């Protein structure tokens, strides 16, 4: 009897050890993620991903098809397509700089930026890994075929506080990301439907002209802006040779933001008569003073503008200026600019997000 009990005890112990060998704790997974990150930084580091990103920043959720291409050392191509409005914008980084492209409108911006270095992007694998590895207070659980981490969010918007990240147990490919605010309300949700390491890209995959001609009706142009993010007027007759004249798209009304900071009120708004861009100026006053300029700008010559790329979720914006800052972005062929000497960038971002689903009045 004693011998039988002893044998059973040994069998149970071996079974427990074998069961435990198949499991990993948070530290083991983090170590593996560091190895994956190191491989992405190697000469052969590449990946391709696609999925659906849902933003809950307005009255109605906005869905975007997201496609990400990455090639070491610093080639990026991010495609954001509005599901409801069938509009695609591309954020591109190559040896020539950083571009924000809208092929269907034949519009693009080029500016000086180190994006996405030290800037979190919820759809970039490096950002997710960095968030997991850097948070020593990370929470870790297993959920079926996935490892799930809950860590601090590290994005440009202070409204984004926590994020939950699902990774495939076998490959560490991302499956889903949910980013929440201070009230634990999900603000951004990304569901990846495909993800592939070691993707073969050609150099043309990150070429600006090739990406602009995809869906564009004619040769692309780049909007010229000055150091404050304001359009530079090209004197009549001095347009870049070979550039087609832009067609006027008509009046779009006045698009007011759905969000206004506390202690701020609308001062006035008016259309700028005789302007082919159909420009609109909206002014706000109170705790913060700022203006919103809206226009359908004509094509302009190529130029670089110093500034910081700001992730607005639905697109990328350019933040420029020092004492007086301007946030510039394009949406549905309309160029928006918020300019202020005292409005915080986080407030600018919330205002911009609230304008995405608005129509002209």
mmCIF file of N, CA, C and O in Angstrom, residues 208-274:
data_model
loop_
_atom_site.group_PDB
_atom_site.id
_atom_site.type_symbol
_atom_site.label_atom_id
_atom_site.label_comp_id
_atom_site.label_asym_id
_atom_site.label_seq_id
_atom_site.Cartn_x
_atom_site.Cartn_y
_atom_site.Cartn_z
ATOM 1 N N UNK A 208 6.556 58.255 -52.194
ATOM 2 C CA UNK A 208 5.447 59.197 -52.077
ATOM 3 C C UNK A 208 4.612 59.257 -53.350
ATOM 4 O O UNK A 208 3.384 59.182 -53.312
ATOM 5 N N UNK A 209 5.269 59.401 -54.507
ATOM 6 C CA UNK A 209 4.527 59.531 -55.754
ATOM 7 C C UNK A 209 3.696 58.295 -56.058
ATOM 8 O O UNK A 209 2.558 58.394 -56.521
ATOM 9 N N UNK A 210 4.239 57.127 -55.784
ATOM 10 C CA UNK A 210 3.487 55.906 -56.046
ATOM 11 C C UNK A 210 2.253 55.827 -55.166
ATOM 12 O O UNK A 210 1.171 55.438 -55.624
ATOM 13 N N UNK A 211 2.396 56.202 -53.905
ATOM 14 C CA UNK A 211 1.246 56.157 -53.003
ATOM 15 C C UNK A 211 0.224 57.241 -53.331
ATOM 16 O O UNK A 211 -0.973 57.046 -53.127
ATOM 17 N N UNK A 212 0.676 58.393 -53.837
ATOM 18 C CA UNK A 212 -0.251 59.452 -54.203
ATOM 19 C C UNK A 212 -1.065 59.094 -55.436
ATOM 20 O O UNK A 212 -2.236 59.456 -55.555
ATOM 21 N N UNK A 213 -0.452 58.413 -56.391
ATOM 22 C CA UNK A 213 -1.158 58.087 -57.621
ATOM 23 C C UNK A 213 -2.164 56.967 -57.428
ATOM 24 O O UNK A 213 -3.008 56.733 -58.285
ATOM 25 N N UNK A 214 -2.095 56.284 -56.296
ATOM 26 C CA UNK A 214 -3.088 55.257 -56.001
ATOM 27 C C UNK A 214 -4.409 55.927 -55.673
ATOM 28 O O UNK A 214 -4.603 56.483 -54.604
ATOM 29 N N UNK A 215 -5.329 55.924 -56.606
ATOM 30 C CA UNK A 215 -6.633 56.531 -56.382
ATOM 31 C C UNK A 215 -6.677 58.002 -56.719
ATOM 32 O O UNK A 215 -7.728 58.635 -56.614
ATOM 33 N N UNK A 216 -5.540 58.598 -57.116
ATOM 34 C CA UNK A 216 -5.536 60.022 -57.470
ATOM 35 C C UNK A 216 -5.867 60.189 -58.941
ATOM 36 O O UNK A 216 -5.522 59.363 -59.775
ATOM 37 N N UNK A 217 -6.513 61.308 -59.249
ATOM 38 C CA UNK A 217 -6.942 61.535 -60.618
ATOM 39 C C UNK A 217 -5.820 62.105 -61.489
ATOM 40 O O UNK A 217 -5.826 61.953 -62.689
ATOM 41 N N UNK A 218 -4.857 62.781 -60.866
ATOM 42 C CA UNK A 218 -3.794 63.429 -61.640
ATOM 43 C C UNK A 218 -2.537 63.541 -60.815
ATOM 44 O O UNK A 218 -2.461 63.054 -59.680
ATOM 45 N N UNK A 219 -1.541 64.221 -61.364
ATOM 46 C CA UNK A 219 -0.259 64.369 -60.682
ATOM 47 C C UNK A 219 -0.429 65.050 -59.330
ATOM 48 O O UNK A 219 -1.187 65.995 -59.179
ATOM 49 N N UNK A 220 0.270 64.548 -58.335
ATOM 50 C CA UNK A 220 0.088 65.062 -56.982
ATOM 51 C C UNK A 220 0.812 66.370 -56.750
ATOM 52 O O UNK A 220 1.744 66.725 -57.460
ATOM 53 N N UNK A 221 0.353 67.101 -55.722
ATOM 54 C CA UNK A 221 1.024 68.311 -55.291
ATOM 55 C C UNK A 221 1.130 68.270 -53.787
ATOM 56 O O UNK A 221 0.452 67.509 -53.123
ATOM 57 N N UNK A 222 1.986 69.116 -53.257
ATOM 58 C CA UNK A 222 2.185 69.178 -51.818
ATOM 59 C C UNK A 222 1.869 70.577 -51.337
ATOM 60 O O UNK A 222 2.351 71.557 -51.912
ATOM 61 N N UNK A 223 1.056 70.686 -50.310
ATOM 62 C CA UNK A 223 0.673 72.003 -49.809
ATOM 63 C C UNK A 223 1.851 72.662 -49.114
ATOM 64 O O UNK A 223 2.539 72.039 -48.315
ATOM 65 N N UNK A 224 2.093 73.922 -49.425
ATOM 66 C CA UNK A 224 3.196 74.665 -48.835
ATOM 67 C C UNK A 224 2.685 75.454 -47.635
ATOM 68 O O UNK A 224 1.706 76.191 -47.730
ATOM 69 N N UNK A 225 3.333 75.285 -46.487
ATOM 70 C CA UNK A 225 2.946 76.017 -45.287
ATOM 71 C C UNK A 225 4.189 76.644 -44.676
ATOM 72 O O UNK A 225 5.306 76.155 -44.836
ATOM 73 N N UNK A 226 3.982 77.779 -43.946
ATOM 74 C CA UNK A 226 5.112 78.451 -43.332
ATOM 75 C C UNK A 226 5.370 77.890 -41.943
ATOM 76 O O UNK A 226 4.791 76.877 -41.542
ATOM 77 N N UNK A 227 6.267 78.540 -41.180
ATOM 78 C CA UNK A 227 6.676 78.011 -39.883
ATOM 79 C C UNK A 227 5.546 77.985 -38.858
ATOM 80 O O UNK A 227 5.620 77.284 -37.849
ATOM 81 N N UNK A 228 4.459 78.716 -39.126
ATOM 82 C CA UNK A 228 3.316 78.720 -38.224
ATOM 83 C C UNK A 228 2.180 77.840 -38.723
ATOM 84 O O UNK A 228 1.100 77.805 -38.141
ATOM 85 N N UNK A 229 2.432 77.098 -39.799
ATOM 86 C CA UNK A 229 1.414 76.209 -40.318
ATOM 87 C C UNK A 229 0.410 76.904 -41.222
ATOM 88 O O UNK A 229 -0.584 76.310 -41.634
ATOM 89 N N UNK A 230 0.646 78.171 -41.586
ATOM 90 C CA UNK A 230 -0.279 78.915 -42.426
ATOM 91 C C UNK A 230 0.069 78.734 -43.903
ATOM 92 O O UNK A 230 1.253 78.648 -44.261
ATOM 93 N N UNK A 231 -0.936 78.668 -44.774
ATOM 94 C CA UNK A 231 -0.660 78.480 -46.203
ATOM 95 C C UNK A 231 0.171 79.622 -46.765
ATOM 96 O O UNK A 231 -0.022 80.783 -46.406
ATOM 97 N N UNK A 232 1.105 79.284 -47.635
ATOM 98 C CA UNK A 232 1.916 80.286 -48.321
ATOM 99 C C UNK A 232 1.281 80.542 -49.673
ATOM 100 O O UNK A 232 1.096 79.623 -50.473
ATOM 101 N N UNK A 233 0.932 81.765 -49.945
ATOM 102 C CA UNK A 233 0.276 82.120 -51.204
ATOM 103 C C UNK A 233 1.320 82.203 -52.309
ATOM 104 O O UNK A 233 2.291 82.959 -52.210
ATOM 105 N N UNK A 234 1.117 81.431 -53.342
ATOM 106 C CA UNK A 234 2.023 81.466 -54.484
ATOM 107 C C UNK A 234 1.565 82.564 -55.428
ATOM 108 O O UNK A 234 0.401 82.583 -55.848
ATOM 109 N N UNK A 235 2.435 83.548 -55.739
ATOM 110 C CA UNK A 235 2.038 84.642 -56.621
ATOM 111 C C UNK A 235 1.486 84.130 -57.944
ATOM 112 O O UNK A 235 1.948 83.125 -58.483
ATOM 113 N N UNK A 236 0.500 84.841 -58.449
ATOM 114 C CA UNK A 236 -0.141 84.435 -59.702
ATOM 115 C C UNK A 236 0.881 84.355 -60.816
ATOM 116 O O UNK A 236 1.715 85.238 -60.993
ATOM 117 N N UNK A 237 0.826 83.270 -61.547
ATOM 118 C CA UNK A 237 1.751 83.085 -62.661
ATOM 119 C C UNK A 237 3.031 82.394 -62.269
ATOM 120 O O UNK A 237 3.846 82.079 -63.121
ATOM 121 N N UNK A 238 3.215 82.123 -60.950
ATOM 122 C CA UNK A 238 4.445 81.472 -60.496
ATOM 123 C C UNK A 238 4.173 80.075 -59.960
ATOM 124 O O UNK A 238 4.954 79.528 -59.217
ATOM 125 N N UNK A 239 3.024 79.495 -60.291
ATOM 126 C CA UNK A 239 2.736 78.138 -59.852
ATOM 127 C C UNK A 239 3.777 77.193 -60.428
ATOM 128 O O UNK A 239 4.348 77.432 -61.485
ATOM 129 N N UNK A 240 3.974 76.099 -59.743
ATOM 130 C CA UNK A 240 4.978 75.141 -60.196
ATOM 131 C C UNK A 240 4.623 74.633 -61.591
ATOM 132 O O UNK A 240 3.494 74.259 -61.869
ATOM 133 N N UNK A 241 5.594 74.658 -62.470
ATOM 134 C CA UNK A 241 5.365 74.259 -63.849
ATOM 135 C C UNK A 241 4.914 72.810 -63.921
ATOM 136 O O UNK A 241 5.471 71.937 -63.262
ATOM 137 N N UNK A 242 3.904 72.555 -64.710
ATOM 138 C CA UNK A 242 3.430 71.195 -64.883
ATOM 139 C C UNK A 242 2.352 70.795 -63.904
ATOM 140 O O UNK A 242 1.768 69.734 -64.031
ATOM 141 N N UNK A 243 2.058 71.639 -62.922
ATOM 142 C CA UNK A 243 1.030 71.298 -61.955
ATOM 143 C C UNK A 243 -0.334 71.684 -62.492
ATOM 144 O O UNK A 243 -0.528 72.798 -62.970
ATOM 145 N N UNK A 244 -1.317 70.810 -62.415
ATOM 146 C CA UNK A 244 -2.641 71.127 -62.914
ATOM 147 C C UNK A 244 -3.346 72.114 -62.005
ATOM 148 O O UNK A 244 -3.106 72.153 -60.805
ATOM 149 N N UNK A 245 -4.226 72.924 -62.556
ATOM 150 C CA UNK A 245 -5.003 73.854 -61.749
ATOM 151 C C UNK A 245 -6.037 73.087 -60.955
ATOM 152 O O UNK A 245 -6.663 72.159 -61.445
ATOM 153 N N UNK A 246 -6.211 73.475 -59.704
ATOM 154 C CA UNK A 246 -7.167 72.786 -58.845
ATOM 155 C C UNK A 246 -8.582 73.249 -59.162
ATOM 156 O O UNK A 246 -8.848 74.428 -59.361
ATOM 157 N N UNK A 247 -9.506 72.308 -59.211
ATOM 158 C CA UNK A 247 -10.893 72.643 -59.465
ATOM 159 C C UNK A 247 -11.558 73.091 -58.166
ATOM 160 O O UNK A 247 -11.308 72.522 -57.108
ATOM 161 N N UNK A 248 -12.387 74.136 -58.267
ATOM 162 C CA UNK A 248 -13.102 74.594 -57.089
ATOM 163 C C UNK A 248 -14.202 73.601 -56.748
ATOM 164 O O UNK A 248 -14.963 73.170 -57.610
ATOM 165 N N UNK A 249 -14.288 73.232 -55.482
ATOM 166 C CA UNK A 249 -15.236 72.207 -55.062
ATOM 167 C C UNK A 249 -16.499 72.792 -54.447
ATOM 168 O O UNK A 249 -17.398 72.058 -54.069
ATOM 169 N N UNK A 250 -16.565 74.097 -54.322
ATOM 170 C CA UNK A 250 -17.786 74.721 -53.847
ATOM 171 C C UNK A 250 -17.804 74.992 -52.358
ATOM 172 O O UNK A 250 -16.919 74.604 -51.600
ATOM 173 N N UNK A 251 -18.867 75.688 -51.939
ATOM 174 C CA UNK A 251 -19.045 76.093 -50.552
ATOM 175 C C UNK A 251 -19.379 74.880 -49.684
ATOM 176 O O UNK A 251 -20.199 74.045 -50.054
ATOM 177 N N UNK A 252 -18.744 74.794 -48.520
ATOM 178 C CA UNK A 252 -19.022 73.683 -47.596
ATOM 179 C C UNK A 252 -19.713 74.168 -46.317
ATOM 180 O O UNK A 252 -19.907 73.393 -45.374
ATOM 181 N N UNK A 253 -20.061 75.448 -46.262
ATOM 182 C CA UNK A 253 -20.735 75.976 -45.081
ATOM 183 C C UNK A 253 -19.754 76.313 -43.977
ATOM 184 O O UNK A 253 -18.572 76.558 -44.224
ATOM 185 N N UNK A 254 -20.250 76.316 -42.751
ATOM 186 C CA UNK A 254 -19.404 76.546 -41.580
ATOM 187 C C UNK A 254 -19.484 75.310 -40.694
ATOM 188 O O UNK A 254 -20.565 74.927 -40.233
ATOM 189 N N UNK A 255 -18.346 74.667 -40.468
ATOM 190 C CA UNK A 255 -18.306 73.449 -39.662
ATOM 191 C C UNK A 255 -17.846 73.813 -38.255
ATOM 192 O O UNK A 255 -16.693 74.175 -38.047
ATOM 193 N N UNK A 256 -18.743 73.705 -37.294
ATOM 194 C CA UNK A 256 -18.427 74.041 -35.908
ATOM 195 C C UNK A 256 -18.085 72.779 -35.119
ATOM 196 O O UNK A 256 -18.686 71.729 -35.338
ATOM 197 N N UNK A 257 -17.140 72.865 -34.190
ATOM 198 C CA UNK A 257 -16.776 71.688 -33.380
ATOM 199 C C UNK A 257 -17.886 71.303 -32.421
ATOM 200 O O UNK A 257 -18.631 72.157 -31.933
ATOM 201 N N UNK A 258 -17.988 70.014 -32.138
ATOM 202 C CA UNK A 258 -18.963 69.548 -31.159
ATOM 203 C C UNK A 258 -18.477 69.712 -29.739
ATOM 204 O O UNK A 258 -19.260 69.633 -28.788
ATOM 205 N N UNK A 259 -17.167 69.953 -29.607
ATOM 206 C CA UNK A 259 -16.576 70.121 -28.268
ATOM 207 C C UNK A 259 -15.998 71.528 -28.132
ATOM 208 O O UNK A 259 -15.281 72.012 -29.004
ATOM 209 N N UNK A 260 -16.338 72.199 -27.022
ATOM 210 C CA UNK A 260 -15.779 73.504 -26.672
ATOM 211 C C UNK A 260 -15.284 73.412 -25.230
ATOM 212 O O UNK A 260 -16.026 72.965 -24.345
ATOM 213 N N UNK A 261 -14.043 73.794 -24.934
ATOM 214 C CA UNK A 261 -13.509 73.703 -23.570
ATOM 215 C C UNK A 261 -14.365 74.498 -22.574
ATOM 216 O O UNK A 261 -14.987 75.497 -22.930
ATOM 217 N N UNK A 262 -14.370 74.042 -21.334
ATOM 218 C CA UNK A 262 -15.101 74.743 -20.278
ATOM 219 C C UNK A 262 -14.562 76.158 -20.128
ATOM 220 O O UNK A 262 -13.355 76.389 -20.178
ATOM 221 N N UNK A 263 -15.466 77.121 -19.956
ATOM 222 C CA UNK A 263 -15.061 78.514 -19.806
ATOM 223 C C UNK A 263 -14.798 79.223 -21.108
ATOM 224 O O UNK A 263 -14.262 80.332 -21.113
ATOM 225 N N UNK A 264 -15.176 78.591 -22.235
ATOM 226 C CA UNK A 264 -14.957 79.186 -23.559
ATOM 227 C C UNK A 264 -16.294 79.285 -24.281
ATOM 228 O O UNK A 264 -17.137 78.392 -24.189
ATOM 229 N N UNK A 265 -16.485 80.380 -25.013
ATOM 230 C CA UNK A 265 -17.703 80.576 -25.781
ATOM 231 C C UNK A 265 -17.369 81.027 -27.200
ATOM 232 O O UNK A 265 -16.317 81.618 -27.448
ATOM 233 N N UNK A 266 -18.297 80.720 -28.115
ATOM 234 C CA UNK A 266 -18.157 81.184 -29.489
ATOM 235 C C UNK A 266 -18.272 82.703 -29.527
ATOM 236 O O UNK A 266 -19.223 83.287 -29.005
ATOM 237 N N UNK A 267 -17.294 83.350 -30.126
ATOM 238 C CA UNK A 267 -17.315 84.816 -30.243
ATOM 239 C C UNK A 267 -18.016 85.250 -31.519
ATOM 240 O O UNK A 267 -18.968 86.029 -31.498
ATOM 241 N N UNK A 268 -17.557 84.736 -32.650
ATOM 242 C CA UNK A 268 -18.207 85.026 -33.928
ATOM 243 C C UNK A 268 -17.663 84.084 -34.993
ATOM 244 O O UNK A 268 -16.670 83.380 -34.785
ATOM 245 N N UNK A 269 -18.342 84.080 -36.131
ATOM 246 C CA UNK A 269 -17.898 83.282 -37.273
ATOM 247 C C UNK A 269 -18.366 83.961 -38.545
ATOM 248 O O UNK A 269 -19.447 84.569 -38.573
ATOM 249 N N UNK A 270 -17.564 83.885 -39.574
ATOM 250 C CA UNK A 270 -17.966 84.477 -40.841
ATOM 251 C C UNK A 270 -17.167 83.867 -41.987
ATOM 252 O O UNK A 270 -16.063 83.343 -41.794
ATOM 253 N N UNK A 271 -17.772 83.925 -43.168
ATOM 254 C CA UNK A 271 -17.097 83.477 -44.372
ATOM 255 C C UNK A 271 -16.310 84.644 -44.967
ATOM 256 O O UNK A 271 -16.758 85.782 -44.923
ATOM 257 N N UNK A 272 -15.156 84.322 -45.485
ATOM 258 C CA UNK A 272 -14.291 85.344 -46.074
ATOM 259 C C UNK A 272 -14.675 85.519 -47.540
ATOM 260 O O UNK A 272 -14.392 84.653 -48.381
ATOM 261 N N UNK A 273 -15.366 86.609 -47.824
ATOM 262 C CA UNK A 273 -15.905 86.857 -49.151
ATOM 263 C C UNK A 273 -14.801 87.024 -50.188
ATOM 264 O O UNK A 273 -13.720 87.533 -49.911
ATOM 265 N N UNK A 274 -15.108 86.580 -51.394
ATOM 266 C CA UNK A 274 -14.179 86.741 -52.503
ATOM 267 C C UNK A 274 -12.989 85.804 -52.451
ATOM 268 O O UNK A 274 -12.023 85.983 -53.174
#
